[in-house]
Short mmCIF file of C-alpha atoms in Angstrom, two decimals:
data_model
loop_
_atom_site.label_atom_id
_atom_site.label_comp_id
_atom_site.label_asym_id
_atom_site.label_seq_id
_atom_site.Cartn_x
_atom_site.Cartn_y
_atom_site.Cartn_z
CA MET A 1 83.53 163.00 60.92
CA THR A 2 82.78 159.33 61.29
CA ARG A 3 79.10 158.43 60.20
CA VAL A 4 77.28 156.08 61.98
CA SER A 5 74.47 154.01 60.21
CA GLU A 6 71.63 152.15 61.28
CA ASN A 7 73.02 149.03 60.42
CA SER A 8 76.52 149.38 62.22
CA SER A 9 74.83 150.22 65.35
CA THR A 10 72.72 146.86 65.00
CA ALA A 11 75.71 145.02 64.43
CA SER A 12 77.74 146.71 67.26
CA LEU A 13 74.80 145.66 69.33
CA LYS A 14 74.59 142.21 68.68
CA TYR A 15 78.42 141.96 68.86
CA ALA A 16 78.00 142.96 72.36
CA LEU A 17 74.88 140.71 73.23
CA ASN A 18 76.51 137.56 71.51
CA LYS A 19 79.95 138.03 73.69
CA THR A 20 77.55 138.80 76.92
CA LYS A 21 75.92 135.43 76.20
CA GLU A 22 78.92 133.62 75.36
CA LYS A 23 80.51 134.50 78.90
CA VAL A 24 77.26 133.78 80.50
CA GLU A 25 77.15 130.35 79.01
CA ASP A 26 80.77 129.65 79.77
CA LEU A 27 80.16 130.22 83.64
CA GLN A 28 76.96 127.89 83.62
CA LEU A 29 78.97 125.35 81.64
CA LYS A 30 81.65 125.64 84.78
CA GLY A 31 79.01 126.04 87.21
CA SER A 32 77.26 122.67 86.16
CA THR A 33 81.04 120.93 86.35
CA LEU A 34 82.31 122.94 89.18
CA LYS A 35 85.49 122.90 87.31
CA SER A 36 87.52 126.24 85.79
CA ILE A 37 89.02 124.15 82.89
CA THR A 38 86.47 122.63 80.70
CA LYS A 39 88.58 122.53 77.50
CA PRO A 40 92.39 123.03 76.86
CA SER A 41 92.18 126.31 75.64
CA ASP A 42 90.92 127.50 78.98
CA ASN A 43 94.48 127.22 80.36
CA PRO A 44 97.15 124.75 78.46
CA VAL A 45 99.43 125.11 81.12
CA SER A 46 97.40 123.82 83.80
CA ASN A 47 95.35 121.58 81.72
CA VAL A 48 98.69 119.89 80.93
CA GLU A 49 99.65 119.59 84.59
CA ALA A 50 96.46 118.11 85.28
CA MET A 51 96.80 115.62 82.76
CA SER A 52 99.92 114.31 83.98
CA LEU A 53 98.55 113.94 87.19
CA THR A 54 95.66 112.08 86.17
CA SER A 55 98.03 109.84 84.31
CA ALA A 56 100.51 109.31 87.35
CA THR A 57 97.29 108.42 89.68
CA ASN A 58 96.04 106.20 87.33
CA ASP A 59 99.37 104.47 87.23
CA ASN A 60 99.33 104.24 91.16
CA ILE A 61 95.85 102.45 90.92
CA GLN A 62 97.36 99.50 88.61
CA TYR A 63 100.23 99.67 90.75
CA LEU A 64 97.85 99.19 94.03
CA LYS A 65 96.09 96.35 92.57
CA ASN A 66 99.33 95.02 91.90
CA ALA A 67 100.27 95.32 95.27
CA ASP A 68 96.96 93.44 96.74
CA PHE A 69 97.69 90.36 94.51
CA ALA A 70 100.87 90.18 95.79
CA LEU A 71 100.00 90.29 99.03
CA LEU A 72 96.97 87.78 98.25
CA ASN A 73 99.92 84.95 97.05
CA LEU A 74 102.18 85.94 99.52
CA SER A 75 99.72 85.32 102.28
CA VAL A 76 98.90 81.96 100.84
CA SER A 77 102.16 81.25 100.34
CA GLU A 78 103.32 81.60 103.95
CA LYS A 79 100.19 79.95 105.01
CA SER A 80 101.07 76.76 103.16
CA ILE A 81 104.79 77.18 104.19
CA GLU A 82 103.07 77.37 108.28
CA GLU A 83 101.11 74.13 107.20
CA LEU A 84 103.97 72.53 106.16
CA THR A 85 105.91 73.38 109.35
CA GLU A 86 103.45 71.83 111.44
CA ILE A 87 103.33 68.55 109.54
CA VAL A 88 107.51 68.37 109.60
CA VAL A 89 107.12 69.16 113.28
CA LYS A 90 104.56 66.52 113.82
CA ALA A 91 106.50 64.25 111.88
CA LYS A 92 109.46 64.79 113.71
CA GLU A 93 107.80 64.09 117.09
CA ILE A 94 106.71 60.99 115.63
CA ALA A 95 110.13 59.93 115.05
CA ILE A 96 111.52 60.82 118.08
CA ALA A 97 108.82 58.74 120.00
CA GLN A 98 109.35 55.83 117.66
CA SER A 99 113.33 55.69 117.70
CA SER A 100 113.39 54.37 121.00
CA ASP A 101 113.11 50.51 121.93
CA PHE A 102 110.03 51.23 123.74
CA PHE A 103 107.63 50.55 121.38
CA ASN A 104 107.11 47.15 119.17
CA ALA A 105 106.73 46.62 115.51
CA ASP A 106 102.86 46.73 115.67
CA ILE A 107 102.62 50.10 116.87
CA ARG A 108 104.94 50.99 114.37
CA LYS A 109 103.00 50.00 111.71
CA ASN A 110 99.90 51.66 113.07
CA VAL A 111 102.09 54.69 113.49
CA ALA A 112 102.94 54.53 109.93
CA ASN A 113 99.41 55.11 108.49
CA GLU A 114 99.63 58.75 110.45
CA VAL A 115 102.66 59.67 108.83
CA GLN A 116 101.17 58.58 105.59
CA GLN A 117 98.49 61.00 105.72
CA LEU A 118 101.21 63.56 106.34
CA TYR A 119 102.54 62.68 103.36
CA ASN A 120 99.09 63.30 101.50
CA GLN A 121 98.06 66.50 103.32
CA SER A 122 102.09 68.03 102.21
CA LEU A 123 101.28 66.67 98.66
CA ALA A 124 97.83 68.55 98.67
CA ILE A 125 99.66 71.96 99.87
CA SER A 126 102.36 71.53 97.45
CA ASN A 127 99.80 71.68 94.47
CA LYS A 128 97.78 74.69 96.35
CA LYS A 129 96.41 77.16 93.73
CA VAL A 130 95.63 80.75 93.85
CA GLY A 131 92.33 81.24 91.24
CA LEU A 132 93.35 79.19 87.98
CA LYS A 133 97.23 79.52 89.29
CA HIS A 134 99.58 76.89 91.25
CA ILE A 135 101.56 78.79 93.41
CA PHE A 136 104.64 76.53 94.07
CA SER A 137 105.03 75.75 90.02
CA GLY A 138 107.40 78.54 89.53
CA THR A 139 106.52 80.40 86.26
CA LYS A 140 104.80 77.20 84.69
CA THR A 141 101.53 78.52 87.04
CA LEU A 142 99.34 76.20 84.99
CA THR A 143 101.17 73.45 85.51
CA VAL A 144 100.39 70.93 88.51
CA PRO A 145 103.96 71.38 90.60
CA PHE A 146 104.21 67.70 92.09
CA ASP A 147 102.90 64.40 90.96
CA SER A 148 101.85 61.73 93.12
CA ASN A 149 104.83 60.40 93.68
CA GLY A 150 106.20 63.92 94.86
CA THR A 151 108.49 64.61 91.39
CA TYR A 152 108.85 68.40 90.87
CA GLN A 153 107.31 69.18 87.54
CA GLY A 154 107.80 73.16 87.89
CA ASP A 155 110.59 75.46 87.11
CA LYS A 156 113.40 77.68 89.13
CA GLY A 157 111.38 80.63 87.91
CA HIS A 158 109.55 83.57 89.97
CA VAL A 159 106.42 85.57 88.86
CA SER A 160 107.25 89.03 89.87
CA LEU A 161 104.78 92.13 89.72
CA GLU A 162 105.86 95.73 89.72
CA VAL A 163 104.32 97.27 92.58
CA SER A 164 105.58 100.45 92.23
CA ARG A 165 107.47 102.43 89.40
CA ASN A 166 110.23 100.43 88.69
CA PHE A 167 110.20 98.16 91.92
CA PHE A 168 109.39 94.73 91.29
CA VAL A 169 108.82 91.92 93.91
CA PRO A 170 108.36 88.02 93.58
CA ILE A 171 105.15 86.91 94.45
CA ASN A 172 105.74 83.42 94.95
CA LEU A 173 108.52 80.52 95.86
CA THR A 174 109.53 77.76 94.01
CA GLY A 175 108.65 73.77 94.68
CA GLU A 176 112.39 73.50 94.86
CA GLU A 177 112.96 75.94 97.45
CA VAL A 178 110.14 75.06 99.43
CA PHE A 179 110.35 71.02 99.46
CA PHE A 180 113.96 70.35 98.57
CA ASN A 181 116.92 70.99 100.64
CA ASN A 182 119.52 71.12 98.11
CA SER A 183 119.15 73.85 95.66
CA GLU A 184 120.22 71.77 92.74
CA ILE A 185 117.65 69.17 92.81
CA GLY A 186 115.94 68.66 89.19
CA LYS A 187 118.90 69.97 87.45
CA ALA A 188 119.91 67.74 84.46
CA GLU A 189 123.73 67.93 84.76
CA ASN A 190 125.60 67.69 81.36
CA PRO A 191 128.53 64.99 81.96
CA LEU A 192 130.75 66.42 79.96
CA GLU A 193 130.19 70.13 81.26
CA ASN A 194 133.28 70.26 83.26
CA PHE A 195 135.39 68.56 80.92
CA GLU A 196 138.18 70.41 78.69
CA GLN A 197 137.79 69.90 75.08
CA PHE A 198 139.92 67.19 73.38
CA GLN A 199 141.50 68.82 70.33
CA ASP A 200 144.87 68.81 69.91
CA LYS A 201 145.73 67.09 73.00
CA ASN A 202 147.56 63.68 73.79
CA ILE A 203 145.17 61.29 75.18
CA LYS A 204 146.60 58.94 77.39
CA ILE A 205 144.43 55.52 78.25
CA ASN A 206 145.25 54.25 81.55
CA ARG A 207 143.77 50.14 81.51
CA ASP A 208 145.21 49.65 85.32
CA LEU A 209 142.26 48.18 87.37
CA ALA A 210 140.97 50.49 90.27
CA SER A 211 141.87 49.37 93.33
CA ALA A 212 139.57 48.32 95.79
CA ASP A 213 139.70 51.51 97.98
CA GLU A 214 138.93 53.52 94.88
CA THR A 215 135.96 51.38 94.05
CA GLU A 216 134.26 51.87 97.28
CA LYS A 217 134.98 55.32 97.28
CA LEU A 218 133.21 55.81 94.34
CA GLU A 219 130.39 53.65 95.32
CA ALA A 220 129.75 56.04 98.49
CA THR A 221 130.50 59.21 96.67
CA THR A 222 127.43 57.30 94.30
CA GLU A 223 125.27 56.40 97.02
CA ASP A 224 125.50 60.01 98.70
CA LYS A 225 124.46 61.93 95.06
CA ALA A 226 121.43 59.16 95.22
CA PHE A 227 120.53 59.76 98.66
CA GLN A 228 121.04 63.98 98.15
CA SER A 229 118.63 64.02 95.04
CA ARG A 230 115.94 62.23 97.33
CA ASP A 231 116.55 64.79 100.21
CA ASN A 232 113.49 66.67 100.41
CA LEU A 233 110.36 66.57 102.41
CA PHE A 234 108.35 63.89 100.57
CA SER A 235 111.27 61.75 100.82
CA GLN A 236 111.77 62.19 104.44
CA LEU A 237 108.38 61.41 105.07
CA GLN A 238 108.25 58.32 102.95
CA ALA A 239 111.58 57.34 104.64
CA LEU A 240 109.62 57.62 107.97
CA THR A 241 107.00 55.72 106.99
CA SER A 242 109.35 52.78 105.39
CA ALA A 243 111.54 52.89 108.60
CA LEU A 244 108.17 52.17 110.71
CA GLU A 245 106.88 49.60 108.64
CA ASN A 246 109.73 47.93 109.00
CA ASN A 247 110.56 48.41 112.67
CA ASP A 248 114.08 50.07 111.68
CA PRO A 249 114.53 52.92 114.77
CA LYS A 250 118.08 53.05 113.68
CA MET A 251 116.95 54.64 110.54
CA ILE A 252 114.09 56.25 112.31
CA GLN A 253 116.72 58.47 114.49
CA GLY A 254 118.90 58.92 111.55
CA LEU A 255 116.03 60.82 109.92
CA LEU A 256 115.81 63.37 113.03
CA GLU A 257 118.44 65.67 111.65
CA LYS A 258 117.23 66.09 108.09
CA PHE A 259 113.65 67.16 109.93
CA ASP A 260 115.64 69.96 111.79
CA ASN A 261 116.93 71.04 108.66
CA THR A 262 113.74 70.79 106.99
CA ILE A 263 112.19 73.08 109.56
CA SER A 264 115.05 75.44 109.75
CA ARG A 265 114.50 76.19 105.81
CA LEU A 266 110.89 76.52 106.10
CA VAL A 267 111.24 78.73 108.84
CA THR A 268 113.76 80.87 106.55
CA LEU A 269 111.40 81.22 103.97
CA ARG A 270 108.65 82.34 106.11
CA THR A 271 111.10 85.07 107.10
CA ARG A 272 112.16 85.92 103.93
CA ILE A 273 108.11 86.14 102.44
CA GLY A 274 107.34 88.44 105.73
CA SER A 275 110.25 90.83 104.37
CA ILE A 276 108.74 90.81 101.00
CA VAL A 277 105.36 91.53 102.52
CA ASN A 278 106.76 94.80 104.68
CA SER A 279 108.39 95.92 101.19
CA VAL A 280 104.97 95.60 99.49
CA GLU A 281 102.72 97.28 102.19
CA THR A 282 105.86 100.28 102.58
CA SER A 283 104.87 100.86 98.65
CA LYS A 284 101.27 100.77 99.22
CA ASN A 285 101.17 103.28 101.72
CA SER A 286 103.60 105.46 99.35
CA LEU A 287 101.19 105.29 96.57
CA THR A 288 98.21 106.27 98.73
CA SER A 289 99.85 109.44 100.20
CA GLU A 290 101.27 110.02 96.48
CA ASN A 291 97.38 109.70 95.27
CA ILE A 292 96.11 112.05 97.93
CA ASP A 293 99.06 114.61 96.82
CA HIS A 294 97.85 114.47 93.29
CA ALA A 295 94.06 114.98 94.05
CA SER A 296 94.90 118.24 96.01
CA ARG A 297 97.23 119.50 93.46
CA ARG A 298 94.64 118.76 90.55
CA SER A 299 91.82 120.24 92.44
CA ALA A 300 94.03 123.34 92.72
CA LEU A 301 94.28 123.53 89.08
CA VAL A 302 90.97 122.28 87.49
CA ASP A 303 88.25 123.02 90.34
CA ALA A 304 86.41 126.12 90.06
CA ASP A 305 86.09 128.35 93.45
CA VAL A 306 82.31 127.80 94.17
CA THR A 307 81.93 131.33 95.59
CA GLU A 308 83.69 133.32 93.10
CA LEU A 309 81.83 130.97 90.20
CA PHE A 310 78.43 131.92 91.25
CA SER A 311 79.71 135.64 91.66
CA ASP A 312 80.71 136.04 88.37
CA ILE A 313 77.59 134.23 87.11
CA ASN A 314 75.23 136.76 88.78
CA LYS A 315 77.70 139.24 87.50
CA GLN A 316 77.68 138.57 83.75
CA GLN A 317 73.50 137.87 84.37
CA ALA A 318 72.68 141.61 85.15
CA ILE A 319 75.27 142.76 82.45
CA LEU A 320 73.11 140.88 80.02
CA LYS A 321 69.77 142.30 81.33
CA THR A 322 71.45 145.59 81.16
CA THR A 323 72.48 145.15 77.39
CA TYR A 324 69.00 143.87 76.93
CA GLN A 325 67.41 146.63 78.12
CA ALA A 326 70.17 149.56 76.55
CA SER A 327 69.60 147.82 72.98
CA GLN A 328 66.03 147.78 73.68
CA GLY A 329 65.51 151.49 72.19
CA VAL A 330 67.42 150.94 69.04
CA MET A 331 66.72 147.63 68.16
CA ASN A 332 62.61 148.24 68.14
CA GLN A 333 62.56 151.39 65.90
CA THR A 334 60.47 151.44 63.23
CA LEU A 335 59.64 153.77 60.06
CA MET A 336 57.31 155.83 62.04
CA ASP A 337 60.16 156.54 64.55
CA PHE A 338 62.42 158.20 61.80
CA LEU A 339 59.37 159.94 60.46
CA ARG A 340 58.08 161.94 63.49
#
């Protein structure tokens, strides 16, 4: 037979009251936050999954910010190329009109002023910025891409942003791609790069004079390379201005094909930007859909069932009240109750 003392009865009642109070407190905390998990120990497995979903959602939010910034840069680049296309088309129209013998030298000199304004507009577009960064200077975004003479001061690099996990897109075009017809412009070529090394080789020196034909061929090649290095949008506008000022219709007519090539290149670049924009927008839609799925799954893991929660709160409060009433007779006994 087990002896039950008053102290043990009191301790048991206190323990039961504390357990009931803890349950009520826990339910009230969940009711204030409407979360079924208020600390990791409530459900470790669900808590780990919920934290993983939260981390993935935060990553997607940053990817969406990157995508918005990429779309901004691409939009500005596309608009700039559209404006450049209009300038080149206008220059071509002027060249077509002024290449005929219908106009005299005075008219061509007046038109040359208009072409000079087109040159100034294209130079302003080439140095356009988004915020503090130039869009046509490659990775040297803080460097002005072109000086007043149209000399490129940027590089050939592209700025890339991660718009989805492990998916990077270029958000800019270099000045060489946009303004130069030759992709090799600006490359400092080493004159000995293609030469074999002369170690252990017999070198034969030819002192014969070059023939006249070879000399002419060499001069023509040099002139072609010099002209090729100047084959860009700025040089074309400058050449048109010079031809108009010098009243040279043949030179004006010779620029028509180059204007066509420039227009074709600009249209191709706009198409390229459009494909990148489509990829970024597709990525944004995918990220938005993922965030919705993550939110739905996380809600199922950590959000409390409101109806069930408040039903449990009422139930535990009733249990606590009953426990108080049951313990009232034992807890409030005095010495006189035992002497009766």
